[in-house]
PDB file of C-alpha atoms in Angstrom:
ATOM      1  CA  UNK A   1      -6.164  -1.640 -11.474  1.00 51.00           C
ATOM      2  CA  UNK A   2      -6.243  -5.700  -9.344  1.00 47.00           C
ATOM      3  CA  UNK A   3      -5.298  -8.085 -12.380  1.00 60.00           C
ATOM      4  CA  UNK A   4      -4.606 -11.651 -10.284  1.00 80.00           C
ATOM      5  CA  UNK A   5      -7.080 -13.458  -7.899  1.00 91.00           C
ATOM      6  CA  UNK A   6      -7.818 -12.090  -3.587  1.00 94.00           C
ATOM      7  CA  UNK A   7      -9.686 -15.296  -2.670  1.00 94.00           C
ATOM      8  CA  UNK A   8      -6.243 -16.712  -0.760  1.00 95.00           C
ATOM      9  CA  UNK A   9      -7.056 -13.379   1.658  1.00 95.00           C
ATOM     10  CA  UNK A  10      -9.985 -15.146   3.067  1.00 96.00           C
ATOM     11  CA  UNK A  11      -7.850 -16.082   5.800  1.00 96.00           C
ATOM     12  CA  UNK A  12      -6.867 -12.931   5.925  1.00 95.00           C
ATOM     13  CA  UNK A  13     -10.848 -10.626   6.054  1.00 95.00           C
ATOM     14  CA  UNK A  14     -12.930 -14.192   7.429  1.00 95.00           C
ATOM     15  CA  UNK A  15     -14.499 -14.606   4.852  1.00 96.00           C
ATOM     16  CA  UNK A  16     -14.839 -15.733   1.267  1.00 96.00           C
ATOM     17  CA  UNK A  17     -13.422 -13.205  -0.588  1.00 96.00           C
ATOM     18  CA  UNK A  18     -14.959 -13.381  -4.460  1.00 94.00           C
ATOM     19  CA  UNK A  19     -14.585 -10.714  -7.518  1.00 93.00           C
ATOM     20  CA  UNK A  20     -17.527  -8.828  -7.763  1.00 90.00           C
ATOM     21  CA  UNK A  21     -20.365 -10.268 -11.017  1.00 87.00           C
ATOM     22  CA  UNK A  22     -20.140  -8.567 -14.527  1.00 83.00           C
ATOM     23  CA  UNK A  23     -21.927  -5.533 -14.488  1.00 80.00           C
ATOM     24  CA  UNK A  24     -22.270  -5.133 -10.607  1.00 83.00           C
ATOM     25  CA  UNK A  25     -21.301  -1.783 -10.129  1.00 82.00           C
ATOM     26  CA  UNK A  26     -18.948  -1.015  -7.738  1.00 84.00           C
ATOM     27  CA  UNK A  27     -20.119   2.289  -4.733  1.00 89.00           C
ATOM     28  CA  UNK A  28     -17.897   4.711  -4.173  1.00 92.00           C
ATOM     29  CA  UNK A  29     -15.990   3.340  -0.991  1.00 95.00           C
ATOM     30  CA  UNK A  30     -14.452   4.997   2.557  1.00 97.00           C
ATOM     31  CA  UNK A  31     -10.943   3.918   4.139  1.00 96.00           C
ATOM     32  CA  UNK A  32      -9.920   5.346   7.660  1.00 95.00           C
ATOM     33  CA  UNK A  33      -6.121   5.736   7.648  1.00 95.00           C
ATOM     34  CA  UNK A  34      -6.048   6.547  10.725  1.00 94.00           C
ATOM     35  CA  UNK A  35      -4.127   9.777  11.703  1.00 96.00           C
ATOM     36  CA  UNK A  36      -0.702   9.193  11.037  1.00 95.00           C
ATOM     37  CA  UNK A  37      -1.561   8.105   7.354  1.00 95.00           C
ATOM     38  CA  UNK A  38      -3.555  10.495   6.785  1.00 96.00           C
ATOM     39  CA  UNK A  39      -1.204  13.339   7.776  1.00 96.00           C
ATOM     40  CA  UNK A  40       1.257  11.227   5.198  1.00 95.00           C
ATOM     41  CA  UNK A  41      -1.281  11.719   2.749  1.00 95.00           C
ATOM     42  CA  UNK A  42      -2.143  15.966   3.512  1.00 95.00           C
ATOM     43  CA  UNK A  43       1.850  15.980   3.191  1.00 93.00           C
ATOM     44  CA  UNK A  44       1.985  13.870  -0.110  1.00 89.00           C
ATOM     45  CA  UNK A  45       3.629  10.453   0.960  1.00 87.00           C
ATOM     46  CA  UNK A  46       1.740   7.608   1.186  1.00 91.00           C
ATOM     47  CA  UNK A  47       3.168   5.300  -0.583  1.00 88.00           C
ATOM     48  CA  UNK A  48       0.104   3.163  -0.210  1.00 90.00           C
ATOM     49  CA  UNK A  49      -3.303   3.120   1.792  1.00 93.00           C
ATOM     50  CA  UNK A  50      -3.314  -0.843   2.775  1.00 92.00           C
ATOM     51  CA  UNK A  51      -2.096  -0.968   6.604  1.00 89.00           C
ATOM     52  CA  UNK A  52       1.938  -2.266   6.931  1.00 88.00           C
ATOM     53  CA  UNK A  53       1.599  -5.325   7.323  1.00 91.00           C
ATOM     54  CA  UNK A  54      -1.828  -6.238   6.043  1.00 93.00           C
ATOM     55  CA  UNK A  55      -1.587  -8.269   2.007  1.00 94.00           C
ATOM     56  CA  UNK A  56      -4.844  -6.274   1.509  1.00 94.00           C
ATOM     57  CA  UNK A  57      -6.607  -3.073   1.173  1.00 95.00           C
ATOM     58  CA  UNK A  58      -9.230  -2.142   2.895  1.00 95.00           C
ATOM     59  CA  UNK A  59     -12.333  -0.563   2.770  1.00 96.00           C
ATOM     60  CA  UNK A  60     -16.007   0.095   3.110  1.00 96.00           C
ATOM     61  CA  UNK A  61     -19.439   1.455   2.297  1.00 96.00           C
ATOM     62  CA  UNK A  62     -20.862   4.063   3.617  1.00 96.00           C
ATOM     63  CA  UNK A  63     -23.538   1.918   5.262  1.00 95.00           C
ATOM     64  CA  UNK A  64     -20.366  -0.130   6.724  1.00 95.00           C
ATOM     65  CA  UNK A  65     -20.635   0.019  11.315  1.00 91.00           C
ATOM     66  CA  UNK A  66     -16.765   0.673  12.855  1.00 90.00           C
ATOM     67  CA  UNK A  67     -16.488  -1.285  15.400  1.00 89.00           C
ATOM     68  CA  UNK A  68     -14.849   1.888  16.856  1.00 89.00           C
ATOM     69  CA  UNK A  69     -15.256   5.514  17.338  1.00 88.00           C
ATOM     70  CA  UNK A  70     -13.260   8.483  16.496  1.00 89.00           C
ATOM     71  CA  UNK A  71     -13.390  10.319  19.275  1.00 92.00           C
ATOM     72  CA  UNK A  72     -11.134  13.067  16.306  1.00 92.00           C
ATOM     73  CA  UNK A  73     -12.836  12.965  13.584  1.00 93.00           C
ATOM     74  CA  UNK A  74     -10.064  13.063  11.172  1.00 95.00           C
ATOM     75  CA  UNK A  75     -12.341  12.096   8.192  1.00 96.00           C
ATOM     76  CA  UNK A  76     -12.354   9.476   5.260  1.00 97.00           C
ATOM     77  CA  UNK A  77     -10.726   8.849   1.736  1.00 96.00           C
ATOM     78  CA  UNK A  78     -13.088   7.832  -0.485  1.00 95.00           C
ATOM     79  CA  UNK A  79     -12.299   5.881  -3.353  1.00 94.00           C
ATOM     80  CA  UNK A  80     -14.732   7.383  -6.485  1.00 91.00           C
ATOM     81  CA  UNK A  81     -16.486   4.326  -8.278  1.00 86.00           C
ATOM     82  CA  UNK A  82     -15.406   5.849 -11.013  1.00 83.00           C
ATOM     83  CA  UNK A  83     -11.498   5.020 -10.392  1.00 80.00           C
ATOM     84  CA  UNK A  84     -10.035   2.215 -12.510  1.00 80.00           C
ATOM     85  CA  UNK A  85      -9.591  -0.324  -9.492  1.00 82.00           C
ATOM     86  CA  UNK A  86     -11.712  -3.776  -9.751  1.00 85.00           C
ATOM     87  CA  UNK A  87     -12.302  -3.726  -6.000  1.00 91.00           C
ATOM     88  CA  UNK A  88     -13.555  -7.799  -4.780  1.00 94.00           C
ATOM     89  CA  UNK A  89     -16.288  -8.828  -2.308  1.00 94.00           C
ATOM     90  CA  UNK A  90     -14.306  -9.271   1.760  1.00 95.00           C
ATOM     91  CA  UNK A  91     -16.857 -11.440   1.488  1.00 95.00           C
ATOM     92  CA  UNK A  92     -17.851  -9.423   5.294  1.00 94.00           C
ATOM     93  CA  UNK A  93     -20.617  -7.601   4.526  1.00 93.00           C
ATOM     94  CA  UNK A  94     -20.730  -3.395   3.101  1.00 95.00           C
ATOM     95  CA  UNK A  95     -16.438  -4.526   2.847  1.00 96.00           C
ATOM     96  CA  UNK A  96     -14.116  -4.467   0.316  1.00 96.00           C
ATOM     97  CA  UNK A  97     -10.341  -5.718  -0.669  1.00 95.00           C
ATOM     98  CA  UNK A  98      -7.894  -4.453  -3.461  1.00 93.00           C
ATOM     99  CA  UNK A  99      -4.430  -5.980  -4.110  1.00 92.00           C
ATOM    100  CA  UNK A 100      -2.089  -3.542  -1.198  1.00 92.00           C
ATOM    101  CA  UNK A 101      -0.145  -2.542  -3.986  1.00 88.00           C
ATOM    102  CA  UNK A 102      -3.277  -1.041  -5.833  1.00 87.00           C
ATOM    103  CA  UNK A 103      -1.779   2.043  -6.328  1.00 84.00           C
ATOM    104  CA  UNK A 104      -4.503   4.543  -6.974  1.00 86.00           C
ATOM    105  CA  UNK A 105      -4.680   8.020  -8.414  1.00 87.00           C
ATOM    106  CA  UNK A 106      -5.640  10.803  -7.193  1.00 87.00           C
ATOM    107  CA  UNK A 107      -7.449  12.049  -9.481  1.00 88.00           C
ATOM    108  CA  UNK A 108     -10.724   9.522  -8.625  1.00 90.00           C
ATOM    109  CA  UNK A 109      -9.994  10.138  -4.638  1.00 92.00           C
ATOM    110  CA  UNK A 110     -10.967  12.673  -1.733  1.00 94.00           C
ATOM    111  CA  UNK A 111     -10.927  13.467   2.590  1.00 96.00           C
ATOM    112  CA  UNK A 112     -13.806  14.137   3.746  1.00 96.00           C
ATOM    113  CA  UNK A 113     -15.001  15.575   7.302  1.00 96.00           C
ATOM    114  CA  UNK A 114     -16.889  12.225   8.308  1.00 95.00           C
ATOM    115  CA  UNK A 115     -19.887  14.630   8.138  1.00 95.00           C
ATOM    116  CA  UNK A 116     -19.689  14.446   4.339  1.00 96.00           C
ATOM    117  CA  UNK A 117     -19.416  10.560   3.785  1.00 96.00           C
ATOM    118  CA  UNK A 118     -23.363   9.810   2.624  1.00 95.00           C
ATOM    119  CA  UNK A 119     -23.577  12.943   0.647  1.00 94.00           C
ATOM    120  CA  UNK A 120     -20.394  11.321  -1.083  1.00 95.00           C
ATOM    121  CA  UNK A 121     -22.076   8.293  -1.406  1.00 94.00           C
ATOM    122  CA  UNK A 122     -24.787   9.356  -3.124  1.00 94.00           C
ATOM    123  CA  UNK A 123     -24.260  11.218  -5.285  1.00 93.00           C
ATOM    124  CA  UNK A 124     -21.000  10.508  -6.008  1.00 89.00           C
ATOM    125  CA  UNK A 125     -22.811   7.912  -8.791  1.00 86.00           C
ATOM    126  CA  UNK A 126     -24.005  10.461 -10.934  1.00 89.00           C
ATOM    127  CA  UNK A 127     -20.371  12.381 -11.188  1.00 88.00           C
ATOM    128  CA  UNK A 128     -17.317  12.382 -12.936  1.00 87.00           C
ATOM    129  CA  UNK A 129     -14.635  13.816 -11.249  1.00 88.00           C
ATOM    130  CA  UNK A 130     -12.644  14.603  -8.408  1.00 87.00           C
ATOM    131  CA  UNK A 131     -13.256  18.489  -9.040  1.00 89.00           C
ATOM    132  CA  UNK A 132     -17.075  17.947  -9.175  1.00 92.00           C
ATOM    133  CA  UNK A 133     -16.941  16.138  -5.641  1.00 92.00           C
ATOM    134  CA  UNK A 134     -15.186  19.018  -4.887  1.00 89.00           C
ATOM    135  CA  UNK A 135     -17.732  21.631  -6.050  1.00 92.00           C
ATOM    136  CA  UNK A 136     -20.068  18.623  -3.708  1.00 94.00           C
ATOM    137  CA  UNK A 137     -17.835  19.583  -0.556  1.00 94.00           C
ATOM    138  CA  UNK A 138     -18.404  23.231  -1.020  1.00 92.00           C
ATOM    139  CA  UNK A 139     -16.111  26.011  -0.853  1.00 89.00           C
ATOM    140  CA  UNK A 140     -14.959  25.146   2.798  1.00 93.00           C
ATOM    141  CA  UNK A 141     -13.476  22.290   2.025  1.00 94.00           C
ATOM    142  CA  UNK A 142     -10.179  23.344   1.498  1.00 93.00           C
ATOM    143  CA  UNK A 143     -10.234  25.225   5.102  1.00 95.00           C
ATOM    144  CA  UNK A 144     -11.680  22.260   7.007  1.00 96.00           C
ATOM    145  CA  UNK A 145      -7.553  20.028   4.692  1.00 96.00           C
ATOM    146  CA  UNK A 146      -5.950  22.812   6.522  1.00 96.00           C
ATOM    147  CA  UNK A 147      -6.850  22.643   9.376  1.00 96.00           C
ATOM    148  CA  UNK A 148      -7.709  19.087   9.768  1.00 97.00           C
ATOM    149  CA  UNK A 149      -3.054  19.255   8.297  1.00 97.00           C
ATOM    150  CA  UNK A 150      -3.394  21.979  12.105  1.00 97.00           C
ATOM    151  CA  UNK A 151      -4.941  19.180  14.632  1.00 96.00           C
ATOM    152  CA  UNK A 152      -3.210  15.781  12.332  1.00 97.00           C
ATOM    153  CA  UNK A 153       0.328  17.577  13.718  1.00 97.00           C
ATOM    154  CA  UNK A 154      -0.836  18.234  16.796  1.00 96.00           C
ATOM    155  CA  UNK A 155      -1.940  14.989  17.468  1.00 96.00           C
ATOM    156  CA  UNK A 156       1.478  13.471  16.509  1.00 96.00           C
ATOM    157  CA  UNK A 157       3.242  15.103  18.805  1.00 95.00           C
ATOM    158  CA  UNK A 158       0.890  14.717  21.123  1.00 94.00           C
ATOM    159  CA  UNK A 159       0.959  11.001  20.245  1.00 95.00           C
ATOM    160  CA  UNK A 160       4.631  11.496  21.006  1.00 95.00           C
ATOM    161  CA  UNK A 161       4.813  12.182  23.858  1.00 92.00           C
ATOM    162  CA  UNK A 162       2.659   9.911  25.717  1.00 93.00           C
ATOM    163  CA  UNK A 163       4.353   6.962  24.327  1.00 94.00           C
ATOM    164  CA  UNK A 164       7.780   7.802  25.795  1.00 92.00           C
ATOM    165  CA  UNK A 165       6.692   6.833  28.595  1.00 89.00           C
ATOM    166  CA  UNK A 166       3.804   3.812  27.774  1.00 93.00           C
ATOM    167  CA  UNK A 167       6.180   1.228  25.206  1.00 93.00           C
ATOM    168  CA  UNK A 168       8.237   0.808  28.693  1.00 93.00           C
ATOM    169  CA  UNK A 169       5.323   0.442  29.848  1.00 93.00           C
ATOM    170  CA  UNK A 170       3.108  -1.650  27.435  1.00 94.00           C
ATOM    171  CA  UNK A 171       6.675  -3.415  27.563  1.00 94.00           C
ATOM    172  CA  UNK A 172       6.324  -4.217  30.968  1.00 94.00           C
ATOM    173  CA  UNK A 173       2.682  -4.633  30.970  1.00 94.00           C
ATOM    174  CA  UNK A 174       3.001  -8.375  28.114  1.00 94.00           C
ATOM    175  CA  UNK A 175       6.532  -9.388  29.402  1.00 94.00           C
ATOM    176  CA  UNK A 176       6.652 -12.944  29.870  1.00 94.00           C
ATOM    177  CA  UNK A 177       8.088 -12.183  33.103  1.00 93.00           C
ATOM    178  CA  UNK A 178       5.592 -12.540  35.802  1.00 92.00           C
ATOM    179  CA  UNK A 179       6.985 -10.407  38.474  1.00 93.00           C
ATOM    180  CA  UNK A 180       7.289  -7.366  36.201  1.00 94.00           C
ATOM    181  CA  UNK A 181       3.762  -7.608  34.796  1.00 94.00           C
ATOM    182  CA  UNK A 182       2.695  -7.725  38.867  1.00 95.00           C
ATOM    183  CA  UNK A 183       4.635  -4.560  39.144  1.00 94.00           C
ATOM    184  CA  UNK A 184       3.403  -3.171  35.745  1.00 94.00           C
ATOM    185  CA  UNK A 185      -0.155  -3.831  35.929  1.00 94.00           C
ATOM    186  CA  UNK A 186      -0.295  -2.474  39.903  1.00 95.00           C
ATOM    187  CA  UNK A 187       1.173   0.907  39.260  1.00 94.00           C
ATOM    188  CA  UNK A 188      -1.049   0.595  36.318  1.00 94.00           C
ATOM    189  CA  UNK A 189      -4.260  -0.350  38.933  1.00 95.00           C
ATOM    190  CA  UNK A 190      -3.047   2.766  41.977  1.00 93.00           C
ATOM    191  CA  UNK A 191      -3.953   5.071  38.931  1.00 94.00           C
ATOM    192  CA  UNK A 192      -6.282   3.324  37.918  1.00 95.00           C
ATOM    193  CA  UNK A 193      -5.526   3.131  34.128  1.00 95.00           C
ATOM    194  CA  UNK A 194      -7.115  -0.295  32.084  1.00 95.00           C
ATOM    195  CA  UNK A 195      -5.725  -2.299  29.393  1.00 95.00           C
ATOM    196  CA  UNK A 196      -7.323  -0.164  27.018  1.00 95.00           C
ATOM    197  CA  UNK A 197      -5.319   2.926  27.722  1.00 95.00           C
ATOM    198  CA  UNK A 198      -2.281   1.136  27.370  1.00 94.00           C
ATOM    199  CA  UNK A 199      -3.708  -0.264  24.346  1.00 93.00           C
ATOM    200  CA  UNK A 200      -5.968   0.892  22.005  1.00 94.00           C
ATOM    201  CA  UNK A 201      -5.149   3.305  19.372  1.00 94.00           C
ATOM    202  CA  UNK A 202      -4.664   6.594  20.659  1.00 95.00           C
ATOM    203  CA  UNK A 203      -7.726   8.549  19.200  1.00 95.00           C
ATOM    204  CA  UNK A 204      -9.608   5.965  19.490  1.00 95.00           C
ATOM    205  CA  UNK A 205      -9.997   7.634  23.725  1.00 95.00           C
ATOM    206  CA  UNK A 206     -12.814   9.794  24.378  1.00 95.00           C
ATOM    207  CA  UNK A 207     -10.473  13.531  25.039  1.00 95.00           C
ATOM    208  CA  UNK A 208     -11.684  13.606  28.740  1.00 96.00           C
ATOM    209  CA  UNK A 209      -9.541  10.075  29.730  1.00 97.00           C
ATOM    210  CA  UNK A 210      -6.710  10.495  27.151  1.00 96.00           C
ATOM    211  CA  UNK A 211      -6.228  13.529  29.761  1.00 95.00           C
ATOM    212  CA  UNK A 212      -6.828  11.451  31.952  1.00 96.00           C
ATOM    213  CA  UNK A 213      -4.069   8.930  31.263  1.00 95.00           C
ATOM    214  CA  UNK A 214      -2.016  12.118  30.251  1.00 93.00           C
ATOM    215  CA  UNK A 215      -2.486  12.893  34.062  1.00 93.00           C
ATOM    216  CA  UNK A 216      -1.460   9.495  35.348  1.00 92.00           C
ATOM    217  CA  UNK A 217       1.445   9.327  33.086  1.00 89.00           C
ATOM    218  CA  UNK A 218       3.686  13.067  34.316  1.00 86.00           C
ATOM    219  CA  UNK A 219       2.943  11.948  38.325  1.00 80.00           C
ATOM    220  CA  UNK A 220       6.344   9.843  38.820  1.00 71.00           C
ATOM    221  CA  UNK A 221       7.331   7.803  35.954  1.00 65.00           C
ATOM    222  CA  UNK A 222       5.989   3.468  35.990  1.00 63.00           C
TER     223      UNK A 222
END
C-alpha cells in the first residue's frame, strides 16, 4: 500500500500527480510489463512491477490508447480494484502511478489476453477474488498462460540472437565518433535498415519487418 506523498514525481509523469479524493473509486488498472518481465512473472521471479529505473509504477485504465503496437499480443497484467494499494492520478488522462517499491498481492492481479481486457475492466467491480476473475476468463485461460510462456521463451531466444548483432551496431550508430557513426549509417542504409529497426523494442516491430531485419543482419557483420 502506498503511504507516502507522490507529488514529487510530477517531473517524471509530466503532469501534476495527485492522490485520489475521499470516496473516489479506483478502476481496474493494466500494466504492460514487456516480454522479459512477463516471462519472469510467469516463472514467479519478478521482484517488482516498476521498470528497472523508474521511480514509480505506471498503470492505465482500459480506455488508455497506448502510443505503440504490441504485435505479439503478450497480454497485460490486470491490477484488480480490491487490492490494498492506493494509486495516485499521474496527471495524465487514464494513467495512474504507485510507488515503485509497492508490493502487489498476487491474489489481486491476473495476466489477461488483450481481447479480454475490456471484459475484466467492466466486470471486476462486481468481483472480489482472483478465482472469480479466472472463472470470468474461462477454462482456456490456463492454456493461454502455458502457450504464452512458450511463445515468450521463443521470443527471448530470437531477441538474444538479434542483439548479438544489434548491440555493436547500435553502439556505432550512437557513437561520439563521427566517422564511426557515418560508417554504421551507411551500412544500414545499404540494407534498407533505419533507426526504428535498431532502437525500437523488438516486439513493437511487425513480424514481417523483424524477418526483414534478421535477414539483413545475416548478410555480413556490421
